[in-house]
Coordinates of C-alpha atoms in Angstrom, one line a residue:
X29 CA 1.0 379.6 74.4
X30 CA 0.3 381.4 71.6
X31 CA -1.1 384.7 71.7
X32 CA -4.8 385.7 70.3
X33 CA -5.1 388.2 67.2
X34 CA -6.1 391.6 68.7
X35 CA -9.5 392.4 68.2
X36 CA -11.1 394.8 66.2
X37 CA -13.6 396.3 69.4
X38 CA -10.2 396.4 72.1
X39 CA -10.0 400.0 72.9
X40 CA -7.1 402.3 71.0
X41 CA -4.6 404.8 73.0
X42 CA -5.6 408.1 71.9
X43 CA -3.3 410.2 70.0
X44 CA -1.9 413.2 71.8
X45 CA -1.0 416.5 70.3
X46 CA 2.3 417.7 71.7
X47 CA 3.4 420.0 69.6
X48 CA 4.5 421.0 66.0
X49 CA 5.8 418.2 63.0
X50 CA 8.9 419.2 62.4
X51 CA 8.7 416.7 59.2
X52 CA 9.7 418.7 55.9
X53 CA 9.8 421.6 57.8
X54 CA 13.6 422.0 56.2
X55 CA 11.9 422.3 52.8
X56 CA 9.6 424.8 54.2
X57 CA 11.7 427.3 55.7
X58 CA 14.2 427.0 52.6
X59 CA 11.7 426.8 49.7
X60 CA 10.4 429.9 47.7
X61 CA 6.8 431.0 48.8
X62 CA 4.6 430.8 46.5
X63 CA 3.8 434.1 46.0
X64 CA 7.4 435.6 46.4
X65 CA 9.2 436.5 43.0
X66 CA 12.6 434.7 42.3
X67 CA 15.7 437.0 42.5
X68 CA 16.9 436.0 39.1
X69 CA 13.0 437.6 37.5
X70 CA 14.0 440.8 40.0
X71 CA 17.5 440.8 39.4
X72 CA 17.5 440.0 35.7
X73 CA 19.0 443.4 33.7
X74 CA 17.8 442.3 30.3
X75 CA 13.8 442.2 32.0
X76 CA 14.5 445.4 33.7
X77 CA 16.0 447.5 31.1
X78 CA 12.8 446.3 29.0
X79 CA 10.7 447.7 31.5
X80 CA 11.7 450.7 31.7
X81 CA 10.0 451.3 28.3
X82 CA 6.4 451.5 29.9
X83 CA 5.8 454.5 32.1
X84 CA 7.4 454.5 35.9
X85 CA 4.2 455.6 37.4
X86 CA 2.3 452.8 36.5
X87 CA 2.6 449.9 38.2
X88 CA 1.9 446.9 35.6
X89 CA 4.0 444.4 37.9
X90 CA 5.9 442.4 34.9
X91 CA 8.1 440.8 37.7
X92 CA 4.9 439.2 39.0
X93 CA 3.6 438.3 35.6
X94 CA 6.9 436.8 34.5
X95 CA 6.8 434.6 37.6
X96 CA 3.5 433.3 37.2
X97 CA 3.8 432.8 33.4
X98 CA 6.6 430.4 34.1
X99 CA 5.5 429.2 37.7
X100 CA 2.4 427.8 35.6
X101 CA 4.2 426.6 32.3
X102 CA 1.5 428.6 30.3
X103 CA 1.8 428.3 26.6
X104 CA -1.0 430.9 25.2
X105 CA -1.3 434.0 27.8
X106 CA -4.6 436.0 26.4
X107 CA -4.1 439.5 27.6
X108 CA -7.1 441.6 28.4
X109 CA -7.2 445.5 29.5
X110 CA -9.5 448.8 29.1
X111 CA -9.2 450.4 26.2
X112 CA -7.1 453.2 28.1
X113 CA -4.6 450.8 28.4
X114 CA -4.4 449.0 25.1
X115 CA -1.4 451.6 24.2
X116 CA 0.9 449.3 26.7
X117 CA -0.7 445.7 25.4
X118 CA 2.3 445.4 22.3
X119 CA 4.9 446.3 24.8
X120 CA 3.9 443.8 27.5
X121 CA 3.0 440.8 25.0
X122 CA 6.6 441.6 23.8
X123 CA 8.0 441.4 27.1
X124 CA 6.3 438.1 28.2
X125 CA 6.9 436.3 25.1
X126 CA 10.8 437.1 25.4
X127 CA 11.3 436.0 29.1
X128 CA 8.9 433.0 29.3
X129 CA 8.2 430.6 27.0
X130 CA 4.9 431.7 26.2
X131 CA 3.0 433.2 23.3
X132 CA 0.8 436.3 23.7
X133 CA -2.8 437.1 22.4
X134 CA -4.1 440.4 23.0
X135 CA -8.0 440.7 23.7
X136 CA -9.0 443.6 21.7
X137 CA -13.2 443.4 22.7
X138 CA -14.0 446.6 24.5
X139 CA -13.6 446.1 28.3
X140 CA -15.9 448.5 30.6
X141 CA -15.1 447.1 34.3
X142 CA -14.1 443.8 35.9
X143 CA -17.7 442.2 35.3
X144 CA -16.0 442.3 31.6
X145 CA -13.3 439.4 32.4
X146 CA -13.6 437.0 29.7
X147 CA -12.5 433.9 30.5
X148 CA -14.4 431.4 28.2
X149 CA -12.8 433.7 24.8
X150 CA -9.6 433.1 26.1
X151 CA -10.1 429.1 26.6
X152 CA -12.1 429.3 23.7
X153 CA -8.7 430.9 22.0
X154 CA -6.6 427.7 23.6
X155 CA -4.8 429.8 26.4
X156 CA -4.5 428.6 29.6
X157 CA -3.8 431.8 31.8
X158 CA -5.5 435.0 31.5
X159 CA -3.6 438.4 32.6
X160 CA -6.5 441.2 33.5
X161 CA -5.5 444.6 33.8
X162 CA -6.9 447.8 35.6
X163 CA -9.3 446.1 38.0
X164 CA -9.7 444.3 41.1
X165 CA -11.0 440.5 41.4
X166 CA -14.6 441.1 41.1
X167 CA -14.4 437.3 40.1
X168 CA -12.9 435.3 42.2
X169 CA -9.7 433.6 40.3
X170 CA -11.1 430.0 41.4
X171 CA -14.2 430.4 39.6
X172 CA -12.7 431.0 36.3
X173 CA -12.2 428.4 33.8
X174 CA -8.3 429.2 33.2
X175 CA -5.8 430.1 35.4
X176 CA -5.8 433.8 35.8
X177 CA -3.9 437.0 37.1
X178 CA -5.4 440.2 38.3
X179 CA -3.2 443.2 37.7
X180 CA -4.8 446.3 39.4
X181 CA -1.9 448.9 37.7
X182 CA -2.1 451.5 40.3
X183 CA -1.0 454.5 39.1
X184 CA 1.9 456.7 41.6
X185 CA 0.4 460.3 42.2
X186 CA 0.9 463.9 43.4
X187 CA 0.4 462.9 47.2
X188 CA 1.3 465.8 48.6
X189 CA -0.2 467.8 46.1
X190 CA -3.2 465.4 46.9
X191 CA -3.2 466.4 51.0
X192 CA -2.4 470.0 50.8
X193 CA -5.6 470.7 48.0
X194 CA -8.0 469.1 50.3
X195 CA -6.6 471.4 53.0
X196 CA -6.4 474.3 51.2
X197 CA -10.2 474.1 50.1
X198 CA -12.0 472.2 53.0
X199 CA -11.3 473.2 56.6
X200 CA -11.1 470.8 59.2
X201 CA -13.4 472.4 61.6
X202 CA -17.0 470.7 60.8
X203 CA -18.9 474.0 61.4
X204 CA -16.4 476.1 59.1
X205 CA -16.8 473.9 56.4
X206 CA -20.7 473.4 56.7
X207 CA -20.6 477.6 56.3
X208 CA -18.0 478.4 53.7
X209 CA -19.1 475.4 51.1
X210 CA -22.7 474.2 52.1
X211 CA -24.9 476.9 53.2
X212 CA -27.3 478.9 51.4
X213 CA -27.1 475.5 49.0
X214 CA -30.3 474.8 48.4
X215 CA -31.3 478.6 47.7
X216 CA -28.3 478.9 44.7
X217 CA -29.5 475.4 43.2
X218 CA -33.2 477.6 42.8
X219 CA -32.8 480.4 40.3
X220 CA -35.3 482.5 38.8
X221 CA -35.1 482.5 34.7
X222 CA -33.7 485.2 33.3
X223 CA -31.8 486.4 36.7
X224 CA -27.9 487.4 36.3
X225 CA -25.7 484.9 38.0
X226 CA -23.0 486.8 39.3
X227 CA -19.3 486.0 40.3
X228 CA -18.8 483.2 43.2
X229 CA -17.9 484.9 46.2
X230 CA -14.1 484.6 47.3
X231 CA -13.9 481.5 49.6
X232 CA -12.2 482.7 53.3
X233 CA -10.4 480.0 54.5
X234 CA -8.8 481.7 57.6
X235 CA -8.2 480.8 61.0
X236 CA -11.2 479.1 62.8
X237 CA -10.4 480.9 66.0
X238 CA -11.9 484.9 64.1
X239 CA -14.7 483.2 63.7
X240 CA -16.0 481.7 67.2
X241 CA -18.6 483.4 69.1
X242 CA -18.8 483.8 72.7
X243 CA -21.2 481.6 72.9
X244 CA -18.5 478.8 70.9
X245 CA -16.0 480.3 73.5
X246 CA -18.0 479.3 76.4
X247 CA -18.9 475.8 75.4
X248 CA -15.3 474.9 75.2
X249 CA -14.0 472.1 77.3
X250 CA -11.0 474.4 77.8
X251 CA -10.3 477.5 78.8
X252 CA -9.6 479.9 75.8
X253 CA -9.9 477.3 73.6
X254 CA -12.3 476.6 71.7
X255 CA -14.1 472.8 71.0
X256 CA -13.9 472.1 67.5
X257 CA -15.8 469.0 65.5
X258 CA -13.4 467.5 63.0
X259 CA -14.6 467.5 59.2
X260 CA -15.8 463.5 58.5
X261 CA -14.7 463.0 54.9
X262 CA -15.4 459.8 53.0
X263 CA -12.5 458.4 50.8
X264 CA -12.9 456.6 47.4
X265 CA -11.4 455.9 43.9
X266 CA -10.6 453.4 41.5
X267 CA -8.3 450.6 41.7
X268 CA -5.3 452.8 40.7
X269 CA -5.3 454.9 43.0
X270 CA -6.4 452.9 46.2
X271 CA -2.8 453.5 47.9
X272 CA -3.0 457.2 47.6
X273 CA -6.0 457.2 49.0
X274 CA -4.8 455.1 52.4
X275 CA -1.8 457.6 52.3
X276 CA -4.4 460.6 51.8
X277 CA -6.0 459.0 55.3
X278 CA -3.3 459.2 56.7
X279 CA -2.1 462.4 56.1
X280 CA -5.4 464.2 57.0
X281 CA -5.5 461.9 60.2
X282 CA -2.7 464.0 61.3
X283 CA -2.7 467.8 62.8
X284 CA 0.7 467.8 60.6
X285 CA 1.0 468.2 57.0
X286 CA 4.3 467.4 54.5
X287 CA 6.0 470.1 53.2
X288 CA 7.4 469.7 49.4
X289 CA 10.9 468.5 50.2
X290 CA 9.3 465.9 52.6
X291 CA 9.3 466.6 56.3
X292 CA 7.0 467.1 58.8
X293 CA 5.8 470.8 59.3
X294 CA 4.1 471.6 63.2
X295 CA 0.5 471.9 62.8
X296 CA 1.2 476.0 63.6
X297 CA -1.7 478.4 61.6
X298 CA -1.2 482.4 62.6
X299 CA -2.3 483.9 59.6
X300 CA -5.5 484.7 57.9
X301 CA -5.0 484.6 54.2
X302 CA -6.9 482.8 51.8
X303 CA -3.6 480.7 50.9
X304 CA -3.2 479.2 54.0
X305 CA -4.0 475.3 54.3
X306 CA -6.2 474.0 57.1
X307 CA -3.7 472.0 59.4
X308 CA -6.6 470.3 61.8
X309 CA -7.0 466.8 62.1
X310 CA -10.1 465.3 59.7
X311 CA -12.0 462.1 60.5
X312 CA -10.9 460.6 57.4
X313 CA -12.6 457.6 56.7
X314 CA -12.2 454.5 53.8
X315 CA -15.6 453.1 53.1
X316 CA -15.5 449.1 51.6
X317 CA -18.5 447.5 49.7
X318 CA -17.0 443.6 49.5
X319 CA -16.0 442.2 47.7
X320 CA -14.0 445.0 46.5
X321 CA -11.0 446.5 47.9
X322 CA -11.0 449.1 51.0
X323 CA -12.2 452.2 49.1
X324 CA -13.1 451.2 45.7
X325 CA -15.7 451.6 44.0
X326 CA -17.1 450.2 40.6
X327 CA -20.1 452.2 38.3
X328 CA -22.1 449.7 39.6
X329 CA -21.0 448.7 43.4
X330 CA -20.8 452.1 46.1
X331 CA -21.7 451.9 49.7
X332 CA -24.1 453.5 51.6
X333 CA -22.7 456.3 54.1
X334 CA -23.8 457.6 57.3
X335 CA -22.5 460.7 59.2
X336 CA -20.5 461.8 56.5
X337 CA -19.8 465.3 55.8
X338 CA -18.3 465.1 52.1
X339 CA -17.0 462.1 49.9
X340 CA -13.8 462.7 48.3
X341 CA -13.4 460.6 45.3
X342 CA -9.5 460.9 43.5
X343 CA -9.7 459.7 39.9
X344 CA -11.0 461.1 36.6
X345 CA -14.0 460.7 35.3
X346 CA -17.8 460.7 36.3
X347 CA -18.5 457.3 35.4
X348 CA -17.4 455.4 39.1
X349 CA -18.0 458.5 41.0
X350 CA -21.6 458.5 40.1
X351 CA -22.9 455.1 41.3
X352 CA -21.9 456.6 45.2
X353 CA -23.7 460.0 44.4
X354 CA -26.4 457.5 43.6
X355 CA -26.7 455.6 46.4
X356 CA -25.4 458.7 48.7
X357 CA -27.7 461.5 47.3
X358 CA -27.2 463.9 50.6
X359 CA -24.2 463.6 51.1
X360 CA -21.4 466.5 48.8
X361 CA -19.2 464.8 46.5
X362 CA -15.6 466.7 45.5
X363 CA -13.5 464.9 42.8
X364 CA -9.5 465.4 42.8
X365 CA -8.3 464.7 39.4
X366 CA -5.1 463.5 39.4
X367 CA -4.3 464.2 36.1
X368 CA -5.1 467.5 36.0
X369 CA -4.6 468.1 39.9
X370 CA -8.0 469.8 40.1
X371 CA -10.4 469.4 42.7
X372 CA -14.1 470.1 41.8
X373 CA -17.5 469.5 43.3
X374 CA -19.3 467.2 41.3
X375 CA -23.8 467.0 41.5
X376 CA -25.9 464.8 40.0
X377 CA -29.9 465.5 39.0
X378 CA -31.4 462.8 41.3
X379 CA -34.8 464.3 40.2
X380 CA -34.1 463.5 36.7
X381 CA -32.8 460.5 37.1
X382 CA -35.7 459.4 38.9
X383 CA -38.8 460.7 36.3
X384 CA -36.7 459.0 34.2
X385 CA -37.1 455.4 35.6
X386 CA -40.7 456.1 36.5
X387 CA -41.4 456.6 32.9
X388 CA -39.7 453.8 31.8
X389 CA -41.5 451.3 34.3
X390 CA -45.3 453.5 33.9
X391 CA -44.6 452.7 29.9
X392 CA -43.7 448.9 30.6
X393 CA -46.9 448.4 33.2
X394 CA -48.9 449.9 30.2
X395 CA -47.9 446.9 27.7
X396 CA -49.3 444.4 29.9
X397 CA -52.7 446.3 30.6
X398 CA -54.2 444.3 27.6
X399 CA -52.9 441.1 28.7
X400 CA -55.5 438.8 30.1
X401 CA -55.1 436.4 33.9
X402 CA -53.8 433.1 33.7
X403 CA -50.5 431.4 33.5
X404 CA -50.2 430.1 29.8
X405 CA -46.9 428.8 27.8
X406 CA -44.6 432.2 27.3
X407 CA -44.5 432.0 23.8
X408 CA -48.3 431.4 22.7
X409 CA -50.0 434.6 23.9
X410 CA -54.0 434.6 23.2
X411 CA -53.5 437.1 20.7
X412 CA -50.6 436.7 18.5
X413 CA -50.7 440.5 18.3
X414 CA -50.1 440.9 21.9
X415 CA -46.4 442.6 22.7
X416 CA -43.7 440.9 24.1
X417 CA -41.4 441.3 26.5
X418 CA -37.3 440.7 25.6
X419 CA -35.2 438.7 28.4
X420 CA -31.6 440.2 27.7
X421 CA -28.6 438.4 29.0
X422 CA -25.6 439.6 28.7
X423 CA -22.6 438.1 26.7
X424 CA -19.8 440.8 27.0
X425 CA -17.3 438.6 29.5
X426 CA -19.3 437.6 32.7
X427 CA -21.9 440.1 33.1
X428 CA -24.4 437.9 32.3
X429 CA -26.1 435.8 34.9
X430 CA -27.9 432.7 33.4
X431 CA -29.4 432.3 37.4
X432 CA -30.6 435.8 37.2
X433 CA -32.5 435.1 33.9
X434 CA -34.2 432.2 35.2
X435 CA -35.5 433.9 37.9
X436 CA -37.0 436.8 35.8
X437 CA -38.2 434.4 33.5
X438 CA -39.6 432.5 36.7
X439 CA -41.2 436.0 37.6
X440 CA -42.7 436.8 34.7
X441 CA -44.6 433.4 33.7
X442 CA -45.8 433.0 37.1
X443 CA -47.2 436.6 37.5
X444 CA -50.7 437.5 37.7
X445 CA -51.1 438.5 34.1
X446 CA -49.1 436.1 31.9
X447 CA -46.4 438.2 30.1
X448 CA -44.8 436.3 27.5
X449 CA -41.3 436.6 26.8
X450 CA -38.5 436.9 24.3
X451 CA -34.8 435.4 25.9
X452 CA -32.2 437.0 24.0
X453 CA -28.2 436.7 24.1
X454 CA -26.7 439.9 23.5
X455 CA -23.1 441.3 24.1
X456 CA -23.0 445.5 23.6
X457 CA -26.4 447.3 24.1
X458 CA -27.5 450.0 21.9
X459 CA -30.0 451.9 21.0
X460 CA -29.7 451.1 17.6
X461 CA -28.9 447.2 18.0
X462 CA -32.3 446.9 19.9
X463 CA -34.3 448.9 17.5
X464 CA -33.5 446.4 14.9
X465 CA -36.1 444.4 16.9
X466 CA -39.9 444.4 15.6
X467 CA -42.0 446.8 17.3
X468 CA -44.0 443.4 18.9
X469 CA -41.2 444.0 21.7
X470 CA -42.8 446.6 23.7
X471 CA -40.2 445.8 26.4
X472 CA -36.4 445.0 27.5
X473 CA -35.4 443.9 30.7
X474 CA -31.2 443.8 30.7
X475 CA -29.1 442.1 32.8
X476 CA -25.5 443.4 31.6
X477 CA -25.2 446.6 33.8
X478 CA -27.9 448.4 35.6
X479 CA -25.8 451.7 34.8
X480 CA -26.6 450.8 31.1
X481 CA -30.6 451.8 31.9
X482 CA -30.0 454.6 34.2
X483 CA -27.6 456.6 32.2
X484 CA -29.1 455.7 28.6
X485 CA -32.7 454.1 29.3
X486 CA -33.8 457.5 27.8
X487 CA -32.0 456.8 24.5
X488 CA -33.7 454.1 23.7
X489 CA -37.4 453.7 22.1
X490 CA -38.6 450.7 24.5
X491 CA -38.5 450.5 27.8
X492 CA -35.1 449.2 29.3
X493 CA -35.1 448.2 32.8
X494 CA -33.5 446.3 35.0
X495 CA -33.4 443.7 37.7
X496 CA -32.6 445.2 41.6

């Protein structure tokens, strides 16, 4: 008797999980990961002695680029740095052109931050990768059009020079260092025209013990010692120096402190001179605004911080270290320069800042007073007289957003008082490149860099403002 076809509705035995494929799992544990560099790229002496002609302390990871270069067969790598690091770009196109099979362009366009990656020049140039040095991945590599290689060049430091500076000038002990570097603050920022500014008093670092009370004594949770509150510092800095900033944690974390020939002195403090380092533990602490790295910041992208004592930023420069004064303005701010191994408390004029925004956005409401209600076409005012307003978007890599520009234009046409509107493309700001502009624009709203309107909205004749 022959048997019936099965049918399509007769139940199925369902599939059980019983553990791991071991199918291609050979090729797996034997192949190269994908991010691991061949030994013949580490190994090679001719790419190694080529190396050595850019400077040891940086970090521009050829190994890694060499490996990628060929991993993706590129044929046109566009190479795009700051301008701080243009000195290296002949070396490193020479480098990569000789070990790969690739030909170099060097992107010479000024580049201010990571918002600058330009990605549509380079395809527009017929690469196909993009190498972007000296910051971190502010755009994702999977939204760019090409394939392209973040190289964040950290730069090797003075770490122990780092840890024992910080010690030397801020104690550990939260009361001590609230007395010797923040009080009578406000009083010293207040002084009367014409009055004589004499020398700084010497700052007296000794041991926190001479300076308890009985009171502090009594309060202790041990017996002839006294309770002490640890200093909560804040740690930031650039790309470059992100690791010495994890090993700065870690070294104030600790009641110990590295000596200069490397080992591990006892957190022991007897004496009372002004040269002796604070050996307490700090609460050391490494803020993260995402998507950036653990401790970065960018001149436009800081955190907000809570029960902080101080924010120690290590780089040079004012420009990154102001955008977390600006979004932390009560909380001190003390740079560590690494190149010139100084540490310094930086300030920032808040006030000014401030009455300088306000005028800028009392100036702009005043261009629209004349403007009558309704909600006509943006280009055909009522009276062809009437000021406009400029819609900037910015060209300079990708720090123009076309979304963000329809939604201002959205704003401003469906506002109370019709405000027409000028779009315009533009890739470097100026004060002289928007005066070129007839005086019928009474107004520019920019959407390149809001730092671009609070450090030079007072340069310019118009009102520059900017989206929140």
């Amino acid at each position: 008797m022959a048997s019936l076809p099965p049918s399509s509705n007769a139940p199925k035995p369902r599939k059980r999980f019983v553990g791991k494929t071991t199918r291609g799992s050979k090729s797996v544990s034997t192949g190269l990961a994908a991010h691991q560099i061949p030994e013949d790229i580490l190994n090679d002496p001719l790419l190694n002695q080529a190396i050595q002609q850019l400077p040891s302390n940086y970090s521009f990871e050829i190994h890694k680029t060499v490996h990628h270069v060929r991993k993706n067969q590129a044929n046109m790598v566009a190479l795009q740095m700051p301008e701080g690091l243009q000195m290296f770009a002949c070396t490193i196109a020479d480098i990569i052109e000789r070990f790969t099979n690739a030909l170099t362009v060097i992107m010479g366009d000024v580049t201010y931050g990571a918002c600058c990656i330009d990605d549509y020049t380079a395809l527009a140039l017929g690469c196909d990768m993009l190498v972007h040095y000296g910051h971190s991945c502010l755009v994702p590599i999977d939204t760019t059009q090409i394939k392209t290689l973040y190289i964040f060049v950290e730069i090797a430091i003075d770490s122990d020079h780092l840890a024992k500076t910080i010690r030397l000038n801020l104690p550990s002990d939260r009361a001590r260092f609230h007395r010797l570097l923040l009080s009578d603050e406000d009083n010293s920022r207040h002084i009367a025209p014409g009055s004589k500014i004499g020398p700084a008093a010497p700052l007296q670092l000794e041991d926190s013990a001479s300076h308890m009370s009985q009171d502090d004594h009594a309060n202790s949770s041990v017996p002839g010692v006294p309770e002490i509150l640890p200093t909560r510092l804040s740690l930031v800095s650039t790309i470059q120096f992100v690791a010495a900033v994890q090993k700065l944690k870690e070294d104030l974390s600790s009641d110990r402190m590295r000596s200069v020939d490397g080992n591990l002195e006892p957190s022991i403090h007897t004496a009372s001179s002004n040269s002796s380092p604070s050996m307490g533990i700090y609460e050391a602490s490494i803020p993260r605004s995402k998507p950036l790295s653990p401790g970065e910041i960018l001149g436009c992208t800081a955190p907000r911080l809570s029960e902080v004592d101080a924010i120690i930023y290590v780089g040079d420069g004012r420009f990154h270290l102001e955008s977390i004064m600006i979004a932390n303005p009560d909380v001190p701010l003390f740079r560590y320069d690494p190149y010139s191994k100084k540490l310094t408390r930086e300030r920032y004029d808040h006030d000014e800042m401030t009455s300088v925004r306000s005028n800028a956005i009392r100036t702009a409401r005043k261009s629209i007073e004349a403007l009558g209600e309704g909600h006509g076409p943006r280009n055909t005012p009522d009276d062809p007289k009437a000021p406009i307003w400029g819609v900037i978007l910015g060209t300079l890599g990708r720090q123009g957003s076309f979304k963000q520009l329809q939604s201002i234009a959205r704003q401003l046409t469906t506002s109370r008082r019709n405000i027409p509107f000028m779009p315009i493309l533009l890739s470097e700001l100026s004060p002289a490149k928007l005066a070129l502009f007839q005086d019928h624009i009474s107004t520019f709203i920019q959407t390149s860099c809001p730092r671009l309107s609070i450090d030079w909205g007072y340069a310019f004749s118009r009102p520059l403002l900017n989206p929140v």
